[in-house]
CSV table of C-alpha atoms and ligand atoms in Angstrom, one decimal:
chain,number,residue,atom,x,y,z
A,28,MET,CA,23.5,-96.3,31.7
A,29,ASP,CA,27.3,-96.3,31.6
A,30,LEU,CA,28.5,-96.1,35.2
A,31,TRP,CA,32.2,-96.2,36.1
A,32,PHE,CA,34.0,-96.1,39.5
A,33,GLU,CA,37.4,-94.5,39.5
A,34,GLU,CA,40.1,-94.7,42.1
A,35,TYR,CA,43.1,-92.4,41.9
A,36,GLN,CA,45.7,-94.9,42.9
A,37,THR,CA,48.2,-92.1,42.7
A,38,LYS,CA,47.5,-88.5,41.8
A,39,ASP,CA,48.5,-89.4,38.2
A,40,MET,CA,47.1,-92.9,37.8
A,41,VAL,CA,43.5,-94.2,37.8
A,42,ILE,CA,41.9,-97.6,38.0
A,43,SER,CA,38.4,-97.6,36.6
A,44,CYS,CA,35.8,-100.4,36.8
A,45,ARG,CA,32.4,-100.6,35.3
A,46,VAL,CA,29.7,-100.5,37.9
A,47,LEU,CA,26.4,-102.4,37.6
A,48,ARG,CA,24.9,-100.9,40.7
A,49,THR,CA,25.6,-98.9,43.8
A,50,LEU,CA,24.4,-101.1,46.6
A,51,HIS,CA,25.1,-98.8,49.5
A,52,GLN,CA,26.6,-95.4,50.1
A,53,GLU,CA,27.0,-93.5,53.4
A,54,LYS,CA,29.1,-90.9,55.2
A,55,THR,CA,30.2,-92.4,58.5
A,56,PRO,CA,31.8,-90.3,61.2
A,57,PHE,CA,35.2,-91.5,59.9
A,58,GLN,CA,34.9,-91.9,56.1
A,59,GLU,CA,32.8,-92.2,53.1
A,60,LEU,CA,31.7,-95.8,52.6
A,61,ALA,CA,30.4,-97.5,49.5
A,62,VAL,CA,29.6,-101.0,48.3
A,63,LEU,CA,29.5,-101.3,44.6
A,64,ASP,CA,28.6,-104.2,42.3
A,65,THR,CA,31.2,-104.2,39.5
A,66,VAL,CA,31.5,-106.3,36.4
A,67,GLU,CA,35.1,-107.5,36.8
A,68,PHE,CA,35.5,-107.8,40.5
A,69,GLY,CA,32.0,-108.5,41.7
A,70,ARG,CA,31.0,-106.7,44.9
A,71,MET,CA,33.5,-104.1,46.1
A,72,LEU,CA,34.0,-102.3,49.4
A,73,VAL,CA,35.2,-98.7,48.9
A,74,LEU,CA,36.3,-96.3,51.6
A,75,ASP,CA,37.0,-92.7,50.8
A,76,ASP,CA,37.1,-93.6,47.1
A,77,VAL,CA,39.8,-96.3,47.7
A,78,ILE,CA,39.2,-100.0,46.9
A,79,GLN,CA,39.5,-102.0,50.1
A,80,THR,CA,38.4,-105.5,49.0
A,81,THR,CA,36.5,-107.2,46.2
A,82,ILE,CA,34.8,-110.6,46.0
A,83,LYS,CA,37.1,-111.6,43.2
A,84,ASP,CA,40.5,-111.1,44.8
A,85,GLU,CA,39.9,-110.7,48.5
A,86,PHE,CA,41.1,-114.3,49.2
A,87,VAL,CA,44.7,-113.4,48.2
A,88,TYR,CA,45.0,-110.5,50.7
A,89,HIS,CA,43.0,-112.1,53.6
A,90,GLU,CA,44.8,-115.5,53.3
A,91,MET,CA,48.2,-113.8,53.2
A,92,ILE,CA,47.7,-111.3,56.0
A,93,THR,CA,46.7,-114.2,58.3
A,94,HIS,CA,48.2,-117.7,57.5
A,95,VAL,CA,51.8,-116.7,57.0
A,96,ALA,CA,52.0,-115.3,60.6
A,97,LEU,CA,49.7,-117.9,62.2
A,98,ASN,CA,51.6,-120.8,60.7
A,99,THR,CA,54.9,-119.2,61.8
A,100,HIS,CA,53.8,-119.3,65.5
A,101,ALA,CA,53.9,-122.7,67.2
A,102,LYS,CA,50.5,-122.2,68.9
A,103,PRO,CA,48.6,-119.0,68.3
A,104,VAL,CA,45.8,-118.8,70.8
A,105,LYS,CA,44.9,-115.1,71.1
A,106,VAL,CA,44.8,-113.0,68.0
A,107,LEU,CA,44.0,-109.3,67.5
A,108,ILE,CA,43.0,-107.7,64.2
A,109,ILE,CA,43.1,-103.9,63.9
A,110,GLY,CA,40.9,-102.6,61.1
A,111,GLY,CA,39.6,-105.4,58.9
A,112,GLY,CA,36.0,-104.5,59.7
A,113,ASP,CA,34.9,-106.4,56.6
A,114,GLY,CA,35.7,-109.7,58.5
A,115,GLY,CA,37.9,-111.3,55.8
A,116,ALA,CA,40.9,-111.7,58.1
A,117,VAL,CA,38.6,-113.1,60.9
A,118,ARG,CA,37.3,-115.7,58.5
A,119,GLU,CA,40.8,-117.0,57.9
A,120,VAL,CA,42.0,-116.8,61.5
A,121,VAL,CA,39.2,-118.9,62.9
A,122,LYS,CA,40.3,-121.8,60.5
A,123,HIS,CA,43.2,-122.3,63.0
A,124,GLN,CA,42.3,-125.0,65.6
A,125,SER,CA,44.7,-123.5,68.2
A,126,VAL,CA,43.0,-120.1,68.1
A,127,GLU,CA,40.6,-119.6,71.0
A,128,LYS,CA,39.9,-115.9,70.6
A,129,VAL,CA,40.1,-113.4,67.8
A,130,VAL,CA,39.4,-109.8,68.7
A,131,LEU,CA,38.5,-107.5,65.8
A,132,CYS,CA,39.2,-103.9,66.8
A,133,GLU,CA,37.7,-101.7,64.1
A,134,ILE,CA,37.3,-97.9,64.5
A,135,ASP,CA,34.2,-97.6,62.2
A,136,GLY,CA,31.2,-99.8,63.1
A,137,ALA,CA,29.6,-98.9,59.8
A,138,VAL,CA,32.2,-101.0,57.9
A,139,VAL,CA,31.2,-104.1,60.0
A,140,GLU,CA,27.5,-103.5,59.4
A,141,ALA,CA,27.9,-102.9,55.6
A,142,SER,CA,30.0,-106.0,55.2
A,143,LYS,CA,27.5,-108.1,57.2
A,144,LYS,CA,24.7,-106.9,54.9
A,145,TYR,CA,26.4,-106.8,51.5
A,146,LEU,CA,29.5,-109.0,51.7
A,147,PRO,CA,28.4,-112.2,53.4
A,148,GLU,CA,31.1,-114.3,51.8
A,149,ILE,CA,33.7,-112.1,53.5
A,150,SER,CA,31.9,-111.3,56.8
A,151,CYS,CA,30.6,-114.8,57.5
A,152,ALA,CA,32.9,-115.5,60.5
A,153,LEU,CA,32.0,-112.4,62.4
A,154,GLU,CA,29.3,-114.3,64.1
A,155,ASN,CA,31.8,-117.1,65.0
A,156,ASN,CA,31.9,-117.7,68.8
A,157,LYS,CA,35.7,-117.3,68.8
A,158,ALA,CA,35.3,-113.7,67.4
A,159,GLU,CA,34.8,-110.6,69.5
A,160,ILE,CA,34.1,-107.3,67.8
A,161,VAL,CA,35.3,-104.2,69.5
A,162,ILE,CA,34.4,-100.9,67.9
A,163,ASP,CA,37.3,-98.7,69.1
A,164,ASP,CA,40.6,-97.0,68.1
A,165,GLY,CA,43.2,-99.7,67.6
A,166,ILE,CA,45.9,-97.4,69.0
A,167,LYS,CA,44.0,-97.1,72.3
A,168,HIS,CA,43.2,-100.9,72.4
A,169,VAL,CA,46.9,-102.0,72.2
A,170,ARG,CA,47.9,-99.4,74.8
A,171,ASN,CA,45.2,-100.9,77.2
A,172,ASN,CA,46.1,-104.5,76.5
A,173,LYS,CA,49.8,-105.1,77.3
A,174,ASN,CA,51.4,-108.6,77.0
A,175,THR,CA,48.2,-110.1,75.7
A,176,TYR,CA,48.3,-111.4,72.2
A,177,ASP,CA,50.1,-114.1,70.3
A,178,ILE,CA,49.4,-112.5,66.9
A,179,ILE,CA,48.5,-108.9,65.9
A,180,ILE,CA,47.3,-108.2,62.4
A,181,ILE,CA,47.1,-104.7,61.0
A,182,ASP,CA,44.5,-104.8,58.3
A,183,SER,CA,44.3,-101.1,57.7
A,184,THR,CA,43.4,-98.7,54.9
A,185,ASP,CA,46.1,-96.6,53.2
A,186,PRO,CA,48.1,-94.3,55.5
A,187,VAL,CA,45.9,-91.3,55.1
A,188,GLY,CA,42.8,-90.3,57.1
A,189,PRO,CA,41.8,-92.7,60.0
A,190,ALA,CA,44.7,-95.1,59.5
A,191,GLU,CA,47.6,-92.7,59.5
A,192,GLY,CA,48.6,-93.5,63.0
A,193,LEU,CA,48.7,-97.2,62.3
A,194,PHE,CA,51.9,-96.7,60.2
A,195,SER,CA,54.0,-94.9,62.9
A,196,ALA,CA,57.0,-96.2,64.8
A,197,ALA,CA,55.3,-95.2,68.1
A,198,PHE,CA,52.4,-97.5,67.2
A,199,TYR,CA,54.8,-100.4,66.3
A,200,LYS,CA,56.3,-100.1,69.8
A,201,ASP,CA,52.8,-100.2,71.4
A,202,ILE,CA,52.2,-103.4,69.3
A,203,PHE,CA,55.4,-104.9,70.6
A,204,ASP,CA,54.2,-104.3,74.1
A,205,SER,CA,50.7,-105.7,73.4
A,206,LEU,CA,52.2,-109.0,72.2
A,207,ASN,CA,53.4,-111.6,74.6
A,208,GLU,CA,57.0,-113.0,74.6
A,209,GLU,CA,56.6,-115.1,71.5
A,210,GLY,CA,54.3,-112.7,69.6
A,211,ILE,CA,54.3,-111.9,65.9
A,212,PHE,CA,52.8,-108.9,64.2
A,213,VAL,CA,52.0,-108.5,60.5
A,214,ALA,CA,50.7,-105.4,58.6
A,215,GLN,CA,49.7,-104.6,55.1
A,216,THR,CA,52.3,-102.2,53.9
A,217,GLU,CA,51.3,-101.0,50.5
A,218,SER,CA,52.9,-101.1,47.0
A,219,PRO,CA,56.7,-101.5,46.5
A,220,PHE,CA,56.3,-99.6,43.2
A,221,PHE,CA,54.2,-96.6,44.3
A,222,ASN,CA,55.0,-96.5,48.1
A,223,ASP,CA,58.6,-97.5,48.0
A,224,SER,CA,59.8,-95.0,50.6
A,225,LEU,CA,57.0,-95.9,52.9
A,226,VAL,CA,57.9,-99.6,52.6
A,227,GLN,CA,61.5,-98.8,53.3
A,228,ARG,CA,60.7,-96.6,56.3
A,229,ILE,CA,58.3,-99.2,57.9
A,230,PHE,CA,60.9,-101.9,57.5
A,231,LYS,CA,63.5,-99.8,59.3
A,232,ASP,CA,61.1,-98.8,62.1
A,233,VAL,CA,60.0,-102.4,62.7
A,234,SER,CA,63.6,-103.6,62.6
A,235,GLY,CA,64.4,-101.1,65.3
A,236,ILE,CA,61.8,-102.6,67.6
A,237,PHE,CA,61.5,-106.4,66.8
A,238,PRO,CA,64.4,-108.9,66.9
A,239,LEU,CA,63.3,-110.2,63.5
A,240,THR,CA,61.6,-108.4,60.6
A,241,ARG,CA,60.5,-109.9,57.3
A,242,LEU,CA,58.8,-108.6,54.2
A,243,PHE,CA,56.7,-110.8,52.0
A,244,LEU,CA,54.7,-110.3,48.8
A,245,ALA,CA,51.4,-111.2,47.2
A,246,ASN,CA,49.5,-110.3,44.1
A,247,VAL,CA,46.2,-108.4,44.7
A,248,PRO,CA,44.9,-107.3,41.2
A,249,SER,CA,42.6,-104.5,42.5
A,250,TYR,CA,45.4,-102.7,44.4
A,251,PRO,CA,47.8,-100.2,42.9
A,252,GLY,CA,50.4,-102.1,40.8
A,253,GLY,CA,49.0,-105.5,41.9
A,254,LEU,CA,52.1,-106.5,43.8
A,255,TRP,CA,51.5,-105.9,47.5
A,256,THR,CA,53.8,-105.9,50.5
A,257,PHE,CA,53.2,-107.2,54.1
A,258,THR,CA,55.7,-106.6,56.9
A,259,MET,CA,56.1,-108.9,59.8
A,260,GLY,CA,57.8,-108.3,63.1
A,261,SER,CA,58.5,-111.3,65.3
A,262,LYS,CA,59.9,-111.7,68.8
A,263,LYS,CA,61.0,-115.4,68.5
A,264,TYR,CA,59.8,-117.3,65.4
A,265,ASP,CA,61.2,-117.0,61.9
A,266,PRO,CA,58.7,-117.8,59.1
A,267,LEU,CA,61.6,-119.2,57.1
A,268,ASP,CA,62.3,-121.8,59.8
A,269,VAL,CA,58.8,-123.3,59.5
A,270,ASP,CA,58.7,-126.9,58.4
A,271,ILE,CA,56.3,-126.4,55.5
A,272,GLU,CA,55.7,-130.1,55.2
A,273,LYS,CA,53.9,-129.8,58.5
A,274,ILE,CA,51.6,-127.0,57.6
A,275,GLU,CA,48.0,-128.1,57.8
A,276,SER,CA,45.8,-127.6,54.7
A,277,MET,CA,43.1,-125.0,55.3
A,278,ASN,CA,41.1,-124.8,52.1
A,279,THR,CA,43.0,-121.8,50.8
A,280,LYS,CA,43.1,-120.5,47.2
A,281,TYR,CA,46.3,-118.5,47.3
A,282,TYR,CA,48.3,-119.5,50.4
A,283,SER,CA,49.9,-122.9,50.4
A,284,PRO,CA,53.0,-124.4,52.0
A,285,ALA,CA,55.1,-123.6,48.9
A,286,ILE,CA,53.8,-120.0,48.9
A,287,HIS,CA,54.7,-119.7,52.6
A,288,ARG,CA,58.3,-120.1,51.4
A,289,SER,CA,58.2,-118.3,48.1
A,290,CYS,CA,56.4,-115.2,49.3
A,291,PHE,CA,59.6,-114.2,51.0
A,292,ILE,CA,61.7,-114.4,47.8
A,293,LEU,CA,62.0,-110.7,46.9
A,294,PRO,CA,63.0,-109.3,43.5
A,295,PRO,CA,66.1,-107.1,43.8
A,296,PHE,CA,64.2,-103.8,43.5
A,297,VAL,CA,62.2,-104.8,46.6
A,298,LYS,CA,65.2,-106.2,48.5
A,299,LYS,CA,67.0,-102.9,47.9
A,300,LEU,CA,64.3,-101.2,50.1
A,301,LEU,CA,65.3,-103.3,53.2
B,426,AG3,N1,43.0,-102.9,53.4
B,426,AG3,C1,43.3,-102.0,52.3
B,426,AG3,C2,44.6,-102.2,51.6
B,426,AG3,C3,45.0,-101.0,50.9
B,426,AG3,C4,44.4,-100.8,49.5
B,426,AG3,N2,44.9,-99.7,48.9
B,426,AG3,C5,44.4,-99.2,47.7
B,426,AG3,N3,43.5,-99.9,47.0
B,426,AG3,N4,44.9,-98.1,47.3
B,426,AG3,C6,42.1,-103.8,53.0
B,426,AG3,C7,41.1,-104.2,54.0
B,426,AG3,C8,40.5,-105.6,53.6
B,426,AG3,N5,40.2,-106.3,54.8
């Protein structure tokens, strides 16, 4: 049988992948969840018909959403991840010796369960003793935990449905307050091609709250356009001041000391958004 999964990446553009098997499908209280086995990307986590992560390219996204910020901070000890129920970001964060605790605050417990069952390569660190899983609304969690974290990572879905509030200026202010004095936050902020005004608006909002705002890029083939943005807000440290010679090697496949520098080099069409 010829089975294809389609994601409408925009209302006028589709990515389509041949599916070998649907491993899991359920309607959670928050969204529709599926785990597919695809030919090109291997196993794939899909939420509300949108590709979240795949075995083939997850390392790019998960390494970049974590190591750039963690290696910018002199000594990250307490880390919060909002969203990211698949556990990929947790897996990267626990590689850092200085980290004592990583709290994963995911609104939908079904994502954690499905990842544990079907995506062990991604979820493997969820059982790590540095990791604490909290099934709750990230917005509530940051409001209840002021002046607490060294690093906050927003590993969200697209800004529709459950994640909408995670892209608002009010939320960035709550994040600022939930970080301690030297805190850094980083968020996945979508495509510079197809979400240019969103990228622009987020950069402006974050710049209004944090003393330092930086945008960096990575290539995630399964996401719209491939080229992906991450926005960082920092109270003290500048990622460009990091002595990259001193970055410890952590068995990464995309992130490297040279990438720590080069990911901040922006093509003019992206620079224009800032
Ligand atoms: N977070 C989703 C990034 C957005 C993907 N968008 C899309 N495919 N249209 C990924 C979660 C992985 N931990």
